[in-house]
mmCIF file of C-alpha atoms in Angstrom:
data_model
loop_
_atom_site.group_PDB
_atom_site.id
_atom_site.type_symbol
_atom_site.label_atom_id
_atom_site.label_comp_id
_atom_site.label_asym_id
_atom_site.label_seq_id
_atom_site.Cartn_x
_atom_site.Cartn_y
_atom_site.Cartn_z
ATOM 1 C CA UNK A 14 -1.972 28.778 35.287
ATOM 2 C CA UNK A 15 -4.697 29.350 32.159
ATOM 3 C CA UNK A 16 -2.013 31.180 29.489
ATOM 4 C CA UNK A 17 0.527 28.394 30.988
ATOM 5 C CA UNK A 18 -0.753 25.515 30.358
ATOM 6 C CA UNK A 19 -1.771 26.545 27.135
ATOM 7 C CA UNK A 20 1.631 27.728 25.573
ATOM 8 C CA UNK A 21 3.050 24.027 27.648
ATOM 9 C CA UNK A 22 -0.154 22.446 25.013
ATOM 10 C CA UNK A 23 2.315 24.207 22.335
ATOM 11 C CA UNK A 24 5.165 23.919 22.615
ATOM 12 C CA UNK A 25 4.704 20.189 23.372
ATOM 13 C CA UNK A 26 2.537 20.312 19.890
ATOM 14 C CA UNK A 27 5.976 21.262 18.131
ATOM 15 C CA UNK A 28 8.098 18.582 20.010
ATOM 16 C CA UNK A 29 8.750 14.921 17.634
ATOM 17 C CA UNK A 30 6.187 12.534 18.890
ATOM 18 C CA UNK A 31 7.226 9.036 19.789
ATOM 19 C CA UNK A 32 7.851 6.354 17.816
ATOM 20 C CA UNK A 33 4.129 4.429 17.874
ATOM 21 C CA UNK A 34 2.244 8.270 18.095
ATOM 22 C CA UNK A 35 3.586 9.147 15.494
ATOM 23 C CA UNK A 36 3.695 6.206 13.048
ATOM 24 C CA UNK A 37 -0.155 6.195 14.242
ATOM 25 C CA UNK A 38 -0.644 10.313 13.848
ATOM 26 C CA UNK A 39 1.306 9.391 10.034
ATOM 27 C CA UNK A 40 -0.976 6.642 9.363
ATOM 28 C CA UNK A 41 -4.264 8.427 10.245
ATOM 29 C CA UNK A 42 -3.379 10.956 6.991
ATOM 30 C CA UNK A 43 -2.381 8.619 5.037
ATOM 31 C CA UNK A 44 -4.449 7.383 2.210
ATOM 32 C CA UNK A 45 -2.880 3.228 1.021
ATOM 33 C CA UNK A 46 -3.985 3.708 -2.116
ATOM 34 C CA UNK A 47 -3.997 -0.441 -4.794
ATOM 35 C CA UNK A 48 -2.905 1.584 -7.879
ATOM 36 C CA UNK A 49 -0.997 5.022 -7.966
ATOM 37 C CA UNK A 50 0.020 7.510 -10.490
ATOM 38 C CA UNK A 51 1.769 10.824 -10.953
ATOM 39 C CA UNK A 52 4.238 12.779 -12.171
ATOM 40 C CA UNK A 53 7.960 13.448 -10.265
ATOM 41 C CA UNK A 54 11.060 15.946 -10.836
ATOM 42 C CA UNK A 55 14.320 14.334 -9.624
ATOM 43 C CA UNK A 56 17.193 16.312 -8.137
ATOM 44 C CA UNK A 57 20.537 13.757 -7.431
ATOM 45 C CA UNK A 58 23.902 15.610 -6.436
ATOM 46 C CA UNK A 59 26.356 12.846 -7.307
ATOM 47 C CA UNK A 60 29.721 13.093 -5.756
ATOM 48 C CA UNK A 61 32.154 14.761 -7.893
ATOM 49 C CA UNK A 62 30.693 16.075 -9.997
ATOM 50 C CA UNK A 63 29.840 20.132 -9.556
ATOM 51 C CA UNK A 64 26.108 20.329 -10.992
ATOM 52 C CA UNK A 65 22.684 17.975 -9.848
ATOM 53 C CA UNK A 66 21.139 15.350 -12.596
ATOM 54 C CA UNK A 67 17.845 16.168 -12.860
ATOM 55 C CA UNK A 68 14.917 14.240 -13.774
ATOM 56 C CA UNK A 69 11.750 13.454 -14.063
ATOM 57 C CA UNK A 70 8.557 11.551 -15.444
ATOM 58 C CA UNK A 71 6.228 9.988 -14.176
ATOM 59 C CA UNK A 72 5.092 7.082 -12.610
ATOM 60 C CA UNK A 73 3.205 3.736 -11.470
ATOM 61 C CA UNK A 74 2.757 1.840 -8.506
ATOM 62 C CA UNK A 75 0.384 -0.689 -8.035
ATOM 63 C CA UNK A 76 0.014 -2.714 -4.875
ATOM 64 C CA UNK A 77 1.287 -6.139 -5.212
ATOM 65 C CA UNK A 78 2.784 -5.369 -8.408
ATOM 66 C CA UNK A 79 5.151 -3.252 -7.959
ATOM 67 C CA UNK A 80 6.385 -0.047 -9.736
ATOM 68 C CA UNK A 81 6.784 1.464 -13.228
ATOM 69 C CA UNK A 82 9.561 4.761 -13.106
ATOM 70 C CA UNK A 83 9.227 6.343 -16.361
ATOM 71 C CA UNK A 84 11.906 9.512 -16.995
ATOM 72 C CA UNK A 85 10.864 11.126 -19.709
ATOM 73 C CA UNK A 86 13.605 13.667 -19.564
ATOM 74 C CA UNK A 87 16.599 14.254 -20.337
ATOM 75 C CA UNK A 88 16.208 10.965 -21.925
ATOM 76 C CA UNK A 89 13.661 8.340 -21.623
ATOM 77 C CA UNK A 90 13.967 5.312 -20.144
ATOM 78 C CA UNK A 91 11.888 3.005 -18.102
ATOM 79 C CA UNK A 92 13.095 1.136 -14.453
ATOM 80 C CA UNK A 93 10.603 -1.758 -13.553
ATOM 81 C CA UNK A 94 10.626 -2.547 -10.005
ATOM 82 C CA UNK A 95 8.678 -5.595 -9.044
ATOM 83 C CA UNK A 96 8.715 -7.898 -5.326
ATOM 84 C CA UNK A 97 10.835 -10.233 -7.401
ATOM 85 C CA UNK A 98 13.233 -8.445 -10.085
ATOM 86 C CA UNK A 99 14.432 -4.692 -11.145
ATOM 87 C CA UNK A 100 14.133 -4.408 -15.447
ATOM 88 C CA UNK A 101 15.955 -1.238 -17.324
ATOM 89 C CA UNK A 102 13.823 -0.645 -20.709
ATOM 90 C CA UNK A 103 15.012 1.684 -23.267
ATOM 91 C CA UNK A 104 13.088 1.646 -26.931
ATOM 92 C CA UNK A 105 11.648 -0.639 -25.620
ATOM 93 C CA UNK A 106 13.621 -3.082 -25.076
ATOM 94 C CA UNK A 107 15.095 -4.508 -21.500
ATOM 95 C CA UNK A 108 18.207 -4.018 -21.146
ATOM 96 C CA UNK A 109 18.451 -5.444 -17.631
ATOM 97 C CA UNK A 110 17.856 -7.778 -15.350
ATOM 98 C CA UNK A 111 18.137 -8.197 -11.691
ATOM 99 C CA UNK A 112 16.557 -11.064 -9.373
ATOM 100 C CA UNK A 113 16.074 -9.598 -5.876
ATOM 101 C CA UNK A 114 15.884 -12.748 -4.670
ATOM 102 C CA UNK A 115 19.799 -13.472 -4.723
ATOM 103 C CA UNK A 116 20.444 -9.319 -3.673
ATOM 104 C CA UNK A 117 19.463 -9.045 0.102
ATOM 105 C CA UNK A 118 20.746 -5.593 -0.859
ATOM 106 C CA UNK A 119 17.865 -4.823 -3.593
ATOM 107 C CA UNK A 120 14.390 -6.445 -2.793
ATOM 108 C CA UNK A 121 15.440 -4.436 0.622
ATOM 109 C CA UNK A 122 15.200 -0.766 -1.540
ATOM 110 C CA UNK A 123 12.687 -2.664 -3.728
ATOM 111 C CA UNK A 124 10.245 -3.884 -0.637
ATOM 112 C CA UNK A 125 10.837 0.469 0.874
ATOM 113 C CA UNK A 126 10.710 2.290 -1.765
ATOM 114 C CA UNK A 127 7.045 0.494 -2.655
ATOM 115 C CA UNK A 128 6.403 0.864 1.325
ATOM 116 C CA UNK A 129 7.048 4.466 0.683
ATOM 117 C CA UNK A 130 4.537 5.294 -2.071
ATOM 118 C CA UNK A 131 1.743 2.651 -0.636
ATOM 119 C CA UNK A 132 2.346 4.641 2.726
ATOM 120 C CA UNK A 133 2.603 1.350 4.113
ATOM 121 C CA UNK A 134 4.359 2.288 7.606
ATOM 122 C CA UNK A 135 4.339 -0.413 9.540
ATOM 123 C CA UNK A 136 6.192 -2.100 7.132
ATOM 124 C CA UNK A 137 8.396 1.100 7.294
ATOM 125 C CA UNK A 138 9.159 0.966 10.600
ATOM 126 C CA UNK A 139 10.535 -2.605 11.026
ATOM 127 C CA UNK A 140 12.974 -1.230 8.750
ATOM 128 C CA UNK A 141 13.476 2.079 10.002
ATOM 129 C CA UNK A 142 14.177 4.192 13.423
ATOM 130 C CA UNK A 143 11.134 7.243 12.945
ATOM 131 C CA UNK A 144 10.831 10.323 14.793
ATOM 132 C CA UNK A 145 9.525 12.892 13.045
ATOM 133 C CA UNK A 146 7.239 16.156 13.630
ATOM 134 C CA UNK A 147 3.276 16.438 12.458
ATOM 135 C CA UNK A 148 1.794 19.385 11.645
ATOM 136 C CA UNK A 149 -2.058 20.415 12.211
ATOM 137 C CA UNK A 150 -4.627 18.352 10.648
ATOM 138 C CA UNK A 151 -2.802 17.429 7.162
ATOM 139 C CA UNK A 152 0.682 17.384 7.195
ATOM 140 C CA UNK A 153 3.919 15.827 8.647
ATOM 141 C CA UNK A 154 7.781 14.933 8.495
ATOM 142 C CA UNK A 155 9.601 11.866 8.776
ATOM 143 C CA UNK A 156 12.756 10.755 9.119
ATOM 144 C CA UNK A 157 14.263 7.352 8.851
ATOM 145 C CA UNK A 158 17.532 5.943 9.680
ATOM 146 C CA UNK A 159 18.224 2.378 8.748
ATOM 147 C CA UNK A 160 17.950 -0.158 11.519
ATOM 148 C CA UNK A 161 18.168 -3.358 8.730
ATOM 149 C CA UNK A 162 22.118 -3.871 8.692
ATOM 150 C CA UNK A 163 21.755 -4.138 4.298
ATOM 151 C CA UNK A 164 20.172 -1.113 4.137
ATOM 152 C CA UNK A 165 22.456 0.788 6.693
ATOM 153 C CA UNK A 166 25.286 -0.096 4.158
ATOM 154 C CA UNK A 167 23.313 1.588 1.061
ATOM 155 C CA UNK A 168 21.124 4.833 2.834
ATOM 156 C CA UNK A 169 22.533 6.936 5.820
ATOM 157 C CA UNK A 170 18.886 7.947 6.430
ATOM 158 C CA UNK A 171 15.573 9.373 4.084
ATOM 159 C CA UNK A 172 13.377 11.960 4.761
ATOM 160 C CA UNK A 173 10.159 12.517 3.792
ATOM 161 C CA UNK A 174 7.262 15.148 3.717
ATOM 162 C CA UNK A 175 3.788 14.448 3.354
ATOM 163 C CA UNK A 176 0.249 14.778 3.405
ATOM 164 C CA UNK A 177 -2.747 12.363 2.508
ATOM 165 C CA UNK A 178 0.549 11.585 0.343
ATOM 166 C CA UNK A 179 3.878 11.249 0.990
ATOM 167 C CA UNK A 180 4.838 14.354 -1.561
ATOM 168 C CA UNK A 181 8.420 14.547 -0.472
ATOM 169 C CA UNK A 182 11.543 12.160 -0.337
ATOM 170 C CA UNK A 183 15.047 13.222 0.172
ATOM 171 C CA UNK A 184 18.126 10.641 0.369
ATOM 172 C CA UNK A 185 21.415 10.747 1.573
ATOM 173 C CA UNK A 186 23.415 7.742 1.159
ATOM 174 C CA UNK A 187 25.822 6.101 2.637
ATOM 175 C CA UNK A 188 28.664 7.365 -0.872
ATOM 176 C CA UNK A 189 27.614 10.853 -0.293
ATOM 177 C CA UNK A 190 25.552 11.558 -2.709
ATOM 178 C CA UNK A 191 21.684 12.427 -1.928
ATOM 179 C CA UNK A 192 18.950 12.232 -4.154
ATOM 180 C CA UNK A 193 15.674 14.606 -3.408
ATOM 181 C CA UNK A 194 11.904 13.810 -5.397
ATOM 182 C CA UNK A 195 9.206 15.615 -5.212
ATOM 183 C CA UNK A 196 5.740 13.908 -5.903
ATOM 184 C CA UNK A 197 2.380 15.767 -7.757
ATOM 185 C CA UNK A 198 0.077 15.434 -9.417
ATOM 186 C CA UNK A 199 -1.398 12.238 -7.639
ATOM 187 C CA UNK A 200 -4.003 10.523 -9.333
ATOM 188 C CA UNK A 201 -6.007 6.294 -8.097
ATOM 189 C CA UNK A 202 -6.494 6.198 -12.079
ATOM 190 C CA UNK A 203 -6.681 5.208 -14.306
ATOM 191 C CA UNK A 204 -6.783 1.062 -14.003
ATOM 192 C CA UNK A 205 -2.812 -0.709 -15.244
ATOM 193 C CA UNK A 206 -2.646 -0.242 -19.655
ATOM 194 C CA UNK A 207 -2.217 -3.903 -20.544
ATOM 195 C CA UNK A 208 1.106 -2.838 -21.543
ATOM 196 C CA UNK A 209 1.936 -1.928 -18.287
ATOM 197 C CA UNK A 210 0.277 -5.304 -16.259
ATOM 198 C CA UNK A 211 2.775 -6.676 -18.954
ATOM 199 C CA UNK A 212 6.120 -5.078 -17.907
ATOM 200 C CA UNK A 213 5.231 -5.774 -13.932
ATOM 201 C CA UNK A 214 4.159 -9.236 -14.511
ATOM 202 C CA UNK A 215 7.192 -10.002 -16.778
#
């Protein structure tokens, strides 16, 4: 009887948790830093291209201010996301700026990315149906299906995995494209530089 109980416990531990329990369990593992820096590697599969597009660089997430996504290879460029705007920069010049308040889909994407980097599962749960598994005392995996109509028109699903931080993100888009991002060398310091703060406050 004892062996049967242990077996059932092991099986139950490998099954997906109910959404509320899952979000709570993962939330206890995730840090929610005010500021997070790190490096990224991205592999993007674009429909119609025979080879995936690869890029790498570093990023800054600053709670309440936004995200600076700095690609260093294969070419240098920066993408700045704030709650209000999305801007692209190259050679220290702003090439394009979009107003998130006038683009509901863009606003939803901005808020989703910021919630992912900050570990804000409560915000994600408002926009996505969440399922997944928790392994041991540290690692976890989540699958997010958009319930927000604006996101559902763009994203088919997002898959996440990590520990105290999000480490891997895979996004499948409605148009057949997909992206996989791996985060590494995560740190909560140093503070934002004057230039970085200026970009996020423009």
